[in-house]
Amino acid sequence: MRRYWLSMLAITFSCVAGAASTKPAPDGIRAARYKFTPATVVELAKRTAAAAYVPRRLDGNTALQQLSYDQYRDIRFKPEAALWRNEQVPFRVELLPAGFLFQTPVKVSMVESGMASDLTGAPNLFTLGPHVAKLLANQTLPLSGFRVRNLLNSRSVWDEFTVFQGATYFRAVPRGGQYGLSARGLAIRTAHPSGEEFPAFTQFWVERPGANASGIVVHALLDSPSVAGAYRFSIQPGTETVMDVEMTLFPRVDLDNIGVGPLTSMFLFDESERTRIDDFRDEVHDSDGLQVVTASGERLWRPLRNPTDLQVSAFTAEAPRGFGLVQRSRRISDYRDFEAKYELRPSAWIEPTSDWGKGSVDLVEIPTENETNDNIVAFFRPHYTIQAGKPWHGSYRMRWNSTPRLTPSLGRVTATRSGPTIDGKRRIFVIDFFGAGRTIEGLKLDVGSSAGKVSHPMLQINPLTKGVRASFELDPAGTNLAELRLRLLRANRPITETWLYRWTAS
């Protein structure tokens, strides 16, 4: 999915003033009400999986199907129509229309006191700008999702902090953050030769929070040719926005290549390699590295790359303690882009809260020539088959923050740089660490490669950061790929995370 449009739409609808409205909120609720319990979505997912898959599209609505970016932006939900706008509820929900990129219509429902009511995109909920005023006048619009607002950053502005829209994509921000990377409910056959399958959330149920609630609960029904599923999101915004995710999958077919907790981001370039980039900025990315804490407690840091060929990497042999796509470059001078504000993009960290079993954290890096495409995907891939007809339950906690909070403290990588030696026969790698002390006395550089030959390992103090700089040279010796690994030791114990890097001849 093209991320540029999503980012621009999020910027357009980012905040609403908190002044009280004197007008009653338009009624977007259908008369029909039905019972809703914690088991409702699970039972519905089970029945859905037992039936043949039926795709949902905007069939027959040519106008919505063919909306341009500017036309779609001209459909604006009225702030005074937000769910719970005139009630003592610390959250507000706004509906998003289908159309443009969002070709799968969904149902959005409200749950209160054990009863659910489906919402509709009634004409009086939206303001239509000049690009669509005649085209969509007096129409009830199908929905593509919703966003949620809260007094996240001040007591007078209702800020958007999470949005569910498009397939199973959703995003969130912490206090002071700005939208960046996205998450998905499930990945199926990502980077597989047979092609990726994109499940969709086809219905949401949003529970009405209490007057003093610190969070909000969202349920979702997932459907695709291969699987149906029931999801529950318990979302609490704040300094870090935390989501507790529970999922129950009902496979229609054997699932032997899925991704749990998938994250999607963009990486165009940073200081490590700019040979293909002609740009006024120093870096352009929503995330600059994959962080993993293995089951044994080892911390891995893998800088992201924009490769010339599709690259798929796998880490760990069993479920990790946590993993995530992280944005470490936090200074505006790292990017020198005063509009995109990449320094404010969040990191996303995932911690399993159930037994995921054997499997790997997979990283997919896709070549891209611009920043409008998400080209990075990370997820946990089970190393077993989930058999058709047998439900699978999993859960995890997701933290949207500036930096994952990991203890105990270890030195972390702040920059990775690479270039050729003078004779062009070898490759120099330079890695800067922060938090490894201000002296190299007693430090040992532990470095290795899966292929080729490593030479000239060296440690020195970086006078600019007062941290430690490690460097070495790699002689590929005719190989086309080498997996590099480096960490710093003191008394044979690691004092830094483990830096990983995939070098390719291309």
Short mmCIF file of C-alpha atoms in Angstrom, two decimals:
data_model
loop_
_atom_site.label_atom_id
_atom_site.label_comp_id
_atom_site.label_asym_id
_atom_site.label_seq_id
_atom_site.Cartn_x
_atom_site.Cartn_y
_atom_site.Cartn_z
CA MET A 1 0.00 0.00 0.00
CA ARG A 2 1.26 3.46 -0.83
CA ARG A 3 2.16 5.05 2.51
CA TYR A 4 2.43 8.63 1.26
CA TRP A 5 -1.32 9.02 0.87
CA LEU A 6 -1.96 7.61 4.33
CA SER A 7 0.56 9.98 5.89
CA MET A 8 -0.87 13.02 4.14
CA LEU A 9 -4.41 12.08 5.17
CA ALA A 10 -3.29 11.65 8.77
CA ILE A 11 -1.61 15.06 8.69
CA THR A 12 -4.74 16.63 7.21
CA PHE A 13 -6.98 15.23 9.96
CA SER A 14 -4.49 15.38 12.85
CA CYS A 15 -6.33 17.39 15.51
CA VAL A 16 -9.58 19.08 16.48
CA ALA A 17 -10.16 21.91 18.97
CA GLY A 18 -11.84 20.84 22.19
CA ALA A 19 -14.54 23.53 22.44
CA ALA A 20 -18.00 22.22 23.23
CA SER A 21 -20.56 22.03 20.42
CA THR A 22 -24.00 23.53 20.74
CA LYS A 23 -25.40 21.25 18.03
CA PRO A 24 -26.49 17.67 18.68
CA ALA A 25 -24.31 15.07 16.98
CA PRO A 26 -25.86 13.67 13.77
CA ASP A 27 -27.22 10.18 14.20
CA GLY A 28 -25.09 7.59 12.40
CA ILE A 29 -26.50 4.63 14.36
CA ARG A 30 -28.89 2.14 12.85
CA ALA A 31 -32.00 1.19 14.78
CA ALA A 32 -31.02 -2.47 14.95
CA ARG A 33 -29.32 -3.56 18.19
CA TYR A 34 -28.00 -6.98 19.06
CA LYS A 35 -26.28 -8.69 21.97
CA PHE A 36 -22.50 -8.55 22.12
CA THR A 37 -20.25 -10.54 24.44
CA PRO A 38 -16.49 -11.27 24.46
CA ALA A 39 -17.28 -14.48 22.55
CA THR A 40 -19.32 -12.82 19.80
CA VAL A 41 -16.45 -12.13 17.39
CA VAL A 42 -14.78 -15.51 18.05
CA GLU A 43 -18.00 -17.34 17.18
CA LEU A 44 -18.49 -15.16 14.11
CA ALA A 45 -14.93 -15.86 12.93
CA LYS A 46 -15.49 -19.58 13.39
CA ARG A 47 -18.67 -19.49 11.27
CA THR A 48 -16.98 -17.30 8.68
CA ALA A 49 -14.11 -19.78 8.28
CA ALA A 50 -16.57 -22.64 7.83
CA ALA A 51 -18.16 -20.88 4.85
CA ALA A 52 -16.71 -20.11 1.45
CA TYR A 53 -14.68 -16.90 1.25
CA VAL A 54 -16.56 -13.99 -0.32
CA PRO A 55 -14.43 -10.93 -1.17
CA ARG A 56 -15.79 -7.50 -0.23
CA ARG A 57 -15.34 -4.71 -2.78
CA LEU A 58 -16.95 -1.43 -3.76
CA ASP A 59 -18.71 -3.16 -6.61
CA GLY A 60 -21.27 -1.02 -8.38
CA ASN A 61 -20.10 2.28 -6.90
CA THR A 62 -18.00 3.63 -9.73
CA ALA A 63 -17.73 7.13 -8.29
CA LEU A 64 -16.09 5.96 -5.06
CA GLN A 65 -13.91 3.42 -6.84
CA GLN A 66 -12.40 6.08 -9.06
CA LEU A 67 -11.84 8.86 -6.52
CA SER A 68 -8.53 10.68 -6.86
CA TYR A 69 -6.37 11.66 -3.89
CA ASP A 70 -7.69 15.23 -3.93
CA GLN A 71 -11.29 14.06 -4.21
CA TYR A 72 -10.91 11.66 -1.29
CA ARG A 73 -9.39 14.38 0.88
CA ASP A 74 -12.45 16.51 0.10
CA ILE A 75 -14.67 14.12 2.09
CA ARG A 76 -14.31 15.28 5.70
CA PHE A 77 -15.99 13.82 8.75
CA LYS A 78 -17.69 16.54 10.80
CA PRO A 79 -15.97 16.88 14.22
CA GLU A 80 -19.33 17.64 15.84
CA ALA A 81 -20.57 14.22 14.64
CA ALA A 82 -17.87 12.28 16.50
CA LEU A 83 -19.09 9.39 18.61
CA TRP A 84 -19.48 10.49 22.29
CA ARG A 85 -18.73 14.12 21.39
CA ASN A 86 -21.33 15.45 23.86
CA GLU A 87 -20.83 12.81 26.54
CA GLN A 88 -18.48 12.45 29.49
CA VAL A 89 -16.23 10.05 27.61
CA PRO A 90 -12.45 10.67 27.24
CA PHE A 91 -12.38 9.35 23.65
CA ARG A 92 -14.01 10.30 20.36
CA VAL A 93 -14.45 8.09 17.29
CA GLU A 94 -14.70 9.43 13.74
CA LEU A 95 -15.71 7.38 10.71
CA LEU A 96 -13.68 7.18 7.51
CA PRO A 97 -15.31 6.72 4.07
CA ALA A 98 -14.40 4.07 1.54
CA GLY A 99 -12.97 5.05 -1.84
CA PHE A 100 -9.61 5.98 -3.40
CA LEU A 101 -7.10 3.35 -2.13
CA PHE A 102 -9.62 1.93 0.34
CA GLN A 103 -11.66 -0.39 -1.85
CA THR A 104 -12.83 -2.79 0.88
CA PRO A 105 -15.96 -1.54 2.69
CA VAL A 106 -16.17 -2.41 6.38
CA LYS A 107 -18.77 -2.26 9.12
CA VAL A 108 -18.12 -0.19 12.23
CA SER A 109 -20.26 -0.82 15.30
CA MET A 110 -20.58 0.66 18.79
CA VAL A 111 -20.91 -1.54 21.86
CA GLU A 112 -22.60 -0.29 25.05
CA SER A 113 -23.96 -2.26 28.01
CA GLY A 114 -23.66 -5.56 26.17
CA MET A 115 -25.52 -4.36 23.09
CA ALA A 116 -24.02 -3.51 19.67
CA SER A 117 -25.30 -0.99 17.11
CA ASP A 118 -23.99 -0.74 13.55
CA LEU A 119 -23.00 2.71 12.33
CA THR A 120 -23.62 4.14 8.88
CA GLY A 121 -21.94 6.85 6.84
CA ALA A 122 -25.06 9.01 6.71
CA PRO A 123 -24.85 12.12 4.48
CA ASN A 124 -25.07 14.49 7.45
CA LEU A 125 -21.87 13.06 8.96
CA PHE A 126 -19.60 14.41 6.23
CA THR A 127 -18.71 17.74 4.68
CA LEU A 128 -18.20 17.43 0.93
CA GLY A 129 -15.72 19.82 -0.67
CA PRO A 130 -15.94 21.22 -4.22
CA HIS A 131 -14.15 18.22 -5.75
CA VAL A 132 -16.95 15.81 -4.73
CA ALA A 133 -19.96 17.96 -3.77
CA LYS A 134 -21.99 17.08 -6.86
CA LEU A 135 -20.59 13.59 -7.29
CA LEU A 136 -21.56 12.29 -3.82
CA ALA A 137 -24.34 14.66 -2.72
CA ASN A 138 -26.92 13.09 -0.36
CA GLN A 139 -25.29 9.66 -0.51
CA THR A 140 -24.82 7.32 2.44
CA LEU A 141 -21.15 6.43 2.14
CA PRO A 142 -19.71 2.98 2.80
CA LEU A 143 -16.99 3.03 5.45
CA SER A 144 -13.32 2.01 5.30
CA GLY A 145 -12.43 2.35 8.98
CA PHE A 146 -12.22 4.86 11.80
CA ARG A 147 -9.86 6.97 13.88
CA VAL A 148 -9.85 7.66 17.62
CA ARG A 149 -9.07 10.95 19.36
CA ASN A 150 -8.07 11.76 22.91
CA LEU A 151 -6.68 14.73 24.85
CA LEU A 152 -3.25 13.21 24.33
CA ASN A 153 -1.00 16.27 24.22
CA SER A 154 -3.08 19.01 25.85
CA ARG A 155 -6.36 19.65 27.65
CA SER A 156 -7.83 21.64 24.79
CA VAL A 157 -7.04 19.66 21.61
CA TRP A 158 -8.46 16.28 20.66
CA ASP A 159 -5.53 14.56 18.95
CA GLU A 160 -5.83 11.54 16.73
CA PHE A 161 -3.71 8.76 18.23
CA THR A 162 -4.80 5.64 16.36
CA VAL A 163 -6.45 4.73 13.06
CA PHE A 164 -7.69 1.43 11.60
CA GLN A 165 -8.03 1.67 7.82
CA GLY A 166 -7.11 -0.43 4.77
CA ALA A 167 -6.83 -4.26 4.81
CA THR A 168 -5.64 -5.01 8.37
CA TYR A 169 -3.44 -1.93 8.65
CA PHE A 170 -3.49 0.20 11.79
CA ARG A 171 -1.23 2.87 13.25
CA ALA A 172 -0.73 4.70 16.51
CA VAL A 173 1.38 7.44 18.02
CA PRO A 174 2.62 8.21 21.54
CA ARG A 175 2.44 11.63 23.16
CA GLY A 176 4.37 14.14 21.06
CA GLY A 177 4.74 11.70 18.15
CA GLN A 178 3.71 11.73 14.53
CA TYR A 179 2.43 8.88 12.36
CA GLY A 180 5.12 6.79 10.70
CA LEU A 181 5.30 3.00 10.47
CA SER A 182 2.19 0.80 10.40
CA ALA A 183 1.15 -2.53 11.87
CA ARG A 184 -1.04 -5.26 10.42
CA GLY A 185 -3.26 -7.90 11.91
CA LEU A 186 -1.62 -10.76 10.00
CA ALA A 187 0.85 -11.34 7.19
CA ILE A 188 0.42 -14.27 4.79
CA ARG A 189 3.14 -15.43 2.37
CA THR A 190 5.09 -12.16 2.51
CA ALA A 191 7.89 -12.19 -0.11
CA HIS A 192 6.82 -15.69 -1.20
CA PRO A 193 7.14 -16.56 -4.91
CA SER A 194 3.45 -17.48 -5.06
CA GLY A 195 2.48 -13.94 -4.04
CA GLU A 196 1.34 -12.31 -0.82
CA GLU A 197 -2.21 -12.57 0.47
CA PHE A 198 -3.63 -9.53 2.26
CA PRO A 199 -6.35 -10.34 4.81
CA ALA A 200 -8.84 -7.59 5.65
CA PHE A 201 -10.65 -6.49 8.76
CA THR A 202 -14.26 -6.53 7.58
CA GLN A 203 -16.00 -5.37 10.78
CA PHE A 204 -15.04 -3.47 13.93
CA TRP A 205 -16.81 -3.17 17.27
CA VAL A 206 -15.75 -0.24 19.47
CA GLU A 207 -16.67 -0.46 23.15
CA ARG A 208 -17.92 2.71 24.84
CA PRO A 209 -15.36 3.63 27.53
CA GLY A 210 -16.34 4.80 30.99
CA ALA A 211 -16.03 8.42 32.07
CA ASN A 212 -12.66 7.80 33.75
CA ALA A 213 -11.31 5.21 31.31
CA SER A 214 -7.63 5.41 30.39
CA GLY A 215 -8.06 3.16 27.37
CA ILE A 216 -10.46 1.96 24.72
CA VAL A 217 -11.27 -1.55 23.45
CA VAL A 218 -11.72 -2.45 19.77
CA HIS A 219 -12.76 -5.85 18.38
CA ALA A 220 -12.21 -6.83 14.75
CA LEU A 221 -13.20 -9.64 12.39
CA LEU A 222 -10.51 -10.70 9.91
CA ASP A 223 -11.25 -12.54 6.67
CA SER A 224 -9.24 -13.81 3.69
CA PRO A 225 -9.20 -16.80 1.33
CA SER A 226 -6.94 -18.68 3.78
CA VAL A 227 -8.18 -17.73 7.24
CA ALA A 228 -10.75 -15.93 9.37
CA GLY A 229 -9.89 -14.49 12.73
CA ALA A 230 -11.15 -12.68 15.82
CA TYR A 231 -9.08 -9.82 17.28
CA ARG A 232 -9.32 -7.76 20.44
CA PHE A 233 -7.27 -4.56 20.88
CA SER A 234 -7.05 -2.90 24.28
CA ILE A 235 -5.48 0.50 23.57
CA GLN A 236 -4.11 2.96 26.12
CA PRO A 237 -2.62 6.23 24.80
CA GLY A 238 0.10 8.09 26.67
CA THR A 239 3.84 8.73 26.79
CA GLU A 240 3.89 5.39 25.04
CA THR A 241 0.70 4.12 23.47
CA VAL A 242 0.21 0.50 24.49
CA MET A 243 -1.92 -2.06 22.68
CA ASP A 244 -2.69 -5.49 24.09
CA VAL A 245 -3.64 -7.70 21.14
CA GLU A 246 -5.45 -11.03 21.35
CA MET A 247 -6.10 -13.07 18.22
CA THR A 248 -7.84 -16.37 17.45
CA LEU A 249 -7.30 -17.70 13.93
CA PHE A 250 -9.56 -20.22 12.15
CA PRO A 251 -7.63 -21.48 9.10
CA ARG A 252 -9.52 -22.49 5.96
CA VAL A 253 -6.31 -24.09 4.66
CA ASP A 254 -3.06 -25.21 6.25
CA LEU A 255 -1.09 -22.09 7.23
CA ASP A 256 2.62 -22.74 6.76
CA ASN A 257 3.84 -19.21 6.02
CA ILE A 258 2.28 -16.50 8.17
CA GLY A 259 3.62 -13.50 10.04
CA VAL A 260 2.44 -12.70 13.56
CA GLY A 261 2.68 -9.12 14.78
CA PRO A 262 3.71 -7.76 11.36
CA LEU A 263 5.19 -4.25 11.15
CA THR A 264 5.54 -2.26 7.93
CA SER A 265 7.83 0.72 7.48
CA MET A 266 9.85 2.79 5.02
CA PHE A 267 13.62 3.06 4.67
CA LEU A 268 15.09 4.98 1.76
CA PHE A 269 18.62 5.85 2.94
CA ASP A 270 20.75 7.00 5.86
CA GLU A 271 24.41 7.83 6.44
CA SER A 272 25.53 4.24 5.82
CA GLU A 273 25.15 4.19 2.03
CA ARG A 274 24.08 6.92 -0.41
CA THR A 275 25.60 5.76 -3.67
CA ARG A 276 22.19 5.51 -5.41
CA ILE A 277 20.57 8.55 -3.80
CA ASP A 278 20.52 12.14 -5.03
CA ASP A 279 18.73 14.06 -2.25
CA PHE A 280 19.18 17.28 -0.25
CA ARG A 281 18.50 15.44 3.01
CA ASP A 282 20.97 13.42 5.08
CA GLU A 283 18.55 10.59 5.91
CA VAL A 284 15.02 9.54 4.92
CA HIS A 285 13.28 6.76 6.83
CA ASP A 286 10.43 5.94 9.22
CA SER A 287 12.60 3.33 10.95
CA ASP A 288 16.35 2.77 10.80
CA GLY A 289 16.78 -0.64 12.42
CA LEU A 290 15.33 -3.95 13.54
CA GLN A 291 15.79 -4.62 17.27
CA VAL A 292 15.40 -8.15 18.65
CA VAL A 293 15.79 -9.53 22.17
CA THR A 294 16.23 -13.29 21.78
CA ALA A 295 14.83 -15.94 24.10
CA SER A 296 18.27 -16.15 25.73
CA GLY A 297 18.35 -12.38 26.32
CA GLU A 298 20.84 -11.39 23.62
CA ARG A 299 20.05 -8.03 22.05
CA LEU A 300 20.39 -7.80 18.31
CA TRP A 301 20.52 -4.62 16.23
CA ARG A 302 20.20 -4.91 12.48
CA PRO A 303 20.46 -1.60 10.58
CA LEU A 304 17.92 -1.42 7.76
CA ARG A 305 18.96 -1.16 4.13
CA ASN A 306 17.38 -0.26 0.83
CA PRO A 307 18.81 -3.11 -1.25
CA THR A 308 19.10 -3.42 -5.00
CA ASP A 309 17.51 -6.89 -4.80
CA LEU A 310 14.83 -8.26 -2.49
CA GLN A 311 16.41 -9.45 0.76
CA VAL A 312 14.85 -11.78 3.35
CA SER A 313 16.64 -12.39 6.66
CA ALA A 314 15.68 -14.59 9.62
CA PHE A 315 16.75 -14.21 13.25
CA THR A 316 16.33 -16.57 16.24
CA ALA A 317 15.02 -20.14 16.26
CA GLU A 318 12.28 -19.65 18.82
CA ALA A 319 9.94 -16.90 19.93
CA PRO A 320 11.87 -13.81 21.06
CA ARG A 321 11.31 -11.84 24.22
CA GLY A 322 10.56 -8.91 21.96
CA PHE A 323 11.20 -7.36 18.57
CA GLY A 324 10.41 -4.16 16.75
CA LEU A 325 11.20 -1.61 14.08
CA VAL A 326 12.96 1.31 15.74
CA GLN A 327 13.65 4.93 14.84
CA ARG A 328 16.93 5.92 16.55
CA SER A 329 17.83 9.09 14.64
CA ARG A 330 15.98 11.66 16.74
CA ARG A 331 17.56 15.00 15.84
CA ILE A 332 16.07 17.26 13.20
CA SER A 333 19.63 17.71 11.92
CA ASP A 334 19.73 13.97 11.13
CA TYR A 335 17.27 14.60 8.29
CA ARG A 336 17.09 18.38 7.64
CA ASP A 337 13.50 17.88 6.48
CA PHE A 338 11.33 20.44 8.25
CA GLU A 339 8.05 19.15 6.79
CA ALA A 340 8.20 15.35 7.02
CA LYS A 341 9.52 15.47 10.62
CA TYR A 342 11.00 11.99 10.48
CA GLU A 343 12.61 12.60 13.87
CA LEU A 344 9.12 12.39 15.43
CA ARG A 345 8.14 9.05 13.86
CA PRO A 346 7.48 6.37 16.48
CA SER A 347 9.12 3.02 17.08
CA ALA A 348 6.94 -0.07 17.53
CA TRP A 349 7.92 -2.84 19.95
CA ILE A 350 6.19 -6.22 20.25
CA GLU A 351 6.34 -8.54 23.28
CA PRO A 352 4.70 -11.99 23.10
CA THR A 353 2.25 -12.56 25.96
CA SER A 354 1.43 -16.14 24.96
CA ASP A 355 3.51 -19.12 23.85
CA TRP A 356 4.32 -18.56 20.17
CA GLY A 357 6.48 -21.70 19.93
CA LYS A 358 9.39 -22.22 17.58
CA GLY A 359 9.94 -19.66 14.88
CA SER A 360 12.00 -16.77 13.60
CA VAL A 361 11.82 -13.01 13.44
CA ASP A 362 11.86 -12.34 9.70
CA LEU A 363 12.95 -9.11 8.04
CA VAL A 364 11.97 -8.32 4.45
CA GLU A 365 13.77 -5.46 2.67
CA ILE A 366 12.36 -4.41 -0.72
CA PRO A 367 14.15 -2.12 -3.17
CA THR A 368 12.55 1.30 -3.61
CA GLU A 369 13.47 4.51 -5.39
CA ASN A 370 11.32 6.88 -3.35
CA GLU A 371 9.82 7.44 0.09
CA THR A 372 6.20 6.87 -0.95
CA ASN A 373 6.41 3.09 -0.56
CA ASP A 374 6.63 0.98 2.55
CA ASN A 375 9.52 -1.34 1.70
CA ILE A 376 10.33 -2.87 5.10
CA VAL A 377 8.38 -5.67 6.79
CA ALA A 378 9.18 -7.47 10.06
CA PHE A 379 7.20 -10.22 11.80
CA PHE A 380 7.41 -13.48 13.73
CA ARG A 381 7.07 -16.53 11.46
CA PRO A 382 6.11 -19.80 13.20
CA HIS A 383 8.22 -22.76 12.12
CA TYR A 384 5.23 -25.07 12.16
CA THR A 385 2.01 -25.47 10.23
CA ILE A 386 -1.29 -24.31 11.68
CA GLN A 387 -3.65 -26.95 10.38
CA ALA A 388 -6.90 -26.15 8.60
CA GLY A 389 -9.92 -26.34 10.87
CA LYS A 390 -7.90 -26.06 14.08
CA PRO A 391 -8.06 -22.69 15.89
CA TRP A 392 -4.83 -20.99 16.91
CA HIS A 393 -4.68 -18.41 19.69
CA GLY A 394 -1.92 -15.88 20.24
CA SER A 395 -1.44 -12.61 22.06
CA TYR A 396 1.13 -9.85 22.35
CA ARG A 397 1.68 -6.39 23.76
CA MET A 398 2.56 -3.64 21.34
CA ARG A 399 4.29 -0.44 22.44
CA TRP A 400 4.34 2.66 20.23
CA ASN A 401 7.08 4.86 21.66
CA SER A 402 10.24 6.79 20.92
CA THR A 403 12.65 4.04 21.98
CA PRO A 404 11.96 0.56 23.40
CA ARG A 405 12.68 0.48 27.13
CA LEU A 406 15.07 -2.40 27.61
CA THR A 407 16.89 -3.36 30.82
CA PRO A 408 19.61 -3.77 31.86
CA SER A 409 21.33 -0.93 30.03
CA LEU A 410 23.75 -1.91 27.25
CA GLY A 411 25.73 0.13 24.77
CA ARG A 412 23.75 0.68 21.60
CA VAL A 413 24.64 1.36 17.99
CA THR A 414 24.15 4.99 16.94
CA ALA A 415 25.57 4.88 13.41
CA THR A 416 26.79 2.43 10.77
CA ARG A 417 29.04 3.57 7.95
CA SER A 418 30.75 1.72 5.14
CA GLY A 419 33.03 2.45 2.21
CA PRO A 420 35.78 0.92 0.04
CA THR A 421 39.44 0.79 0.95
CA ILE A 422 41.84 2.89 -1.14
CA ASP A 423 42.65 -0.03 -3.44
CA GLY A 424 38.93 -0.94 -3.73
CA LYS A 425 39.57 -4.58 -2.84
CA ARG A 426 38.10 -4.55 0.65
CA ARG A 427 35.22 -2.89 2.47
CA ILE A 428 35.63 -0.76 5.59
CA PHE A 429 32.88 -0.83 8.24
CA VAL A 430 32.66 1.76 11.01
CA ILE A 431 30.16 1.33 13.87
CA ASP A 432 29.60 3.95 16.59
CA PHE A 433 28.34 2.94 20.03
CA PHE A 434 26.86 5.02 22.83
CA GLY A 435 26.73 3.75 26.41
CA ALA A 436 29.81 1.53 26.19
CA GLY A 437 31.91 3.85 28.36
CA ARG A 438 34.33 6.65 27.51
CA THR A 439 37.49 4.60 27.43
CA ILE A 440 38.58 1.65 25.33
CA GLU A 441 40.80 0.26 28.08
CA GLY A 442 39.81 -3.32 28.82
CA LEU A 443 37.46 -3.50 25.81
CA LYS A 444 37.57 -6.37 23.34
CA LEU A 445 36.10 -6.25 19.84
CA ASP A 446 34.29 -9.49 19.01
CA VAL A 447 33.74 -9.50 15.24
CA GLY A 448 33.13 -12.19 12.64
CA SER A 449 31.75 -12.91 9.19
CA SER A 450 29.97 -15.86 7.60
CA ALA A 451 32.16 -15.53 4.50
CA GLY A 452 35.29 -13.73 3.33
CA LYS A 453 37.99 -12.54 5.70
CA VAL A 454 37.82 -9.91 8.46
CA SER A 455 40.98 -7.90 9.20
CA HIS A 456 42.26 -4.75 10.91
CA PRO A 457 39.80 -4.67 13.83
CA MET A 458 40.21 -1.44 15.79
CA LEU A 459 38.64 0.48 18.68
CA GLN A 460 38.90 4.20 19.33
CA ILE A 461 37.04 6.98 21.11
CA ASN A 462 34.75 9.07 18.94
CA PRO A 463 35.60 12.70 19.89
CA LEU A 464 32.26 13.95 18.56
CA THR A 465 29.99 11.67 20.61
CA LYS A 466 32.42 10.70 23.42
CA GLY A 467 31.38 7.13 22.65
CA VAL A 468 33.29 4.16 21.27
CA ARG A 469 33.95 3.56 17.58
CA ALA A 470 34.64 0.05 16.25
CA SER A 471 35.94 -0.59 12.75
CA PHE A 472 37.21 -3.45 10.60
CA GLU A 473 37.79 -4.41 6.99
CA LEU A 474 36.08 -7.16 5.02
CA ASP A 475 37.74 -8.96 2.13
CA PRO A 476 34.84 -10.67 0.31
CA ALA A 477 37.26 -13.15 -1.26
CA GLY A 478 34.93 -13.70 -4.20
CA THR A 479 31.76 -14.23 -2.20
CA ASN A 480 28.55 -12.36 -3.03
CA LEU A 481 27.06 -12.30 0.47
CA ALA A 482 28.42 -12.10 3.99
CA GLU A 483 26.59 -11.94 7.32
CA LEU A 484 28.59 -9.71 9.67
CA ARG A 485 28.42 -9.74 13.46
CA LEU A 486 30.08 -7.45 16.01
CA ARG A 487 29.84 -6.62 19.71
CA LEU A 488 32.04 -5.18 22.45
CA LEU A 489 33.14 -7.24 25.45
CA ARG A 490 34.66 -6.41 28.82
CA ALA A 491 35.98 -9.30 30.90
CA ASN A 492 34.46 -11.56 28.23
CA ARG A 493 30.96 -10.24 28.93
CA PRO A 494 28.99 -8.24 26.36
CA ILE A 495 28.58 -4.56 27.23
CA THR A 496 26.84 -3.68 23.95
CA GLU A 497 24.08 -5.06 21.83
CA THR A 498 25.13 -7.28 18.92
CA TRP A 499 25.40 -5.45 15.60
CA LEU A 500 24.35 -7.50 12.58
CA TYR A 501 24.74 -6.57 8.92
CA ARG A 502 24.22 -8.29 5.59
CA TRP A 503 26.79 -7.28 2.98
CA THR A 504 26.02 -8.12 -0.65
CA ALA A 505 28.17 -7.64 -3.72
CA SER A 506 25.43 -5.59 -5.40
#
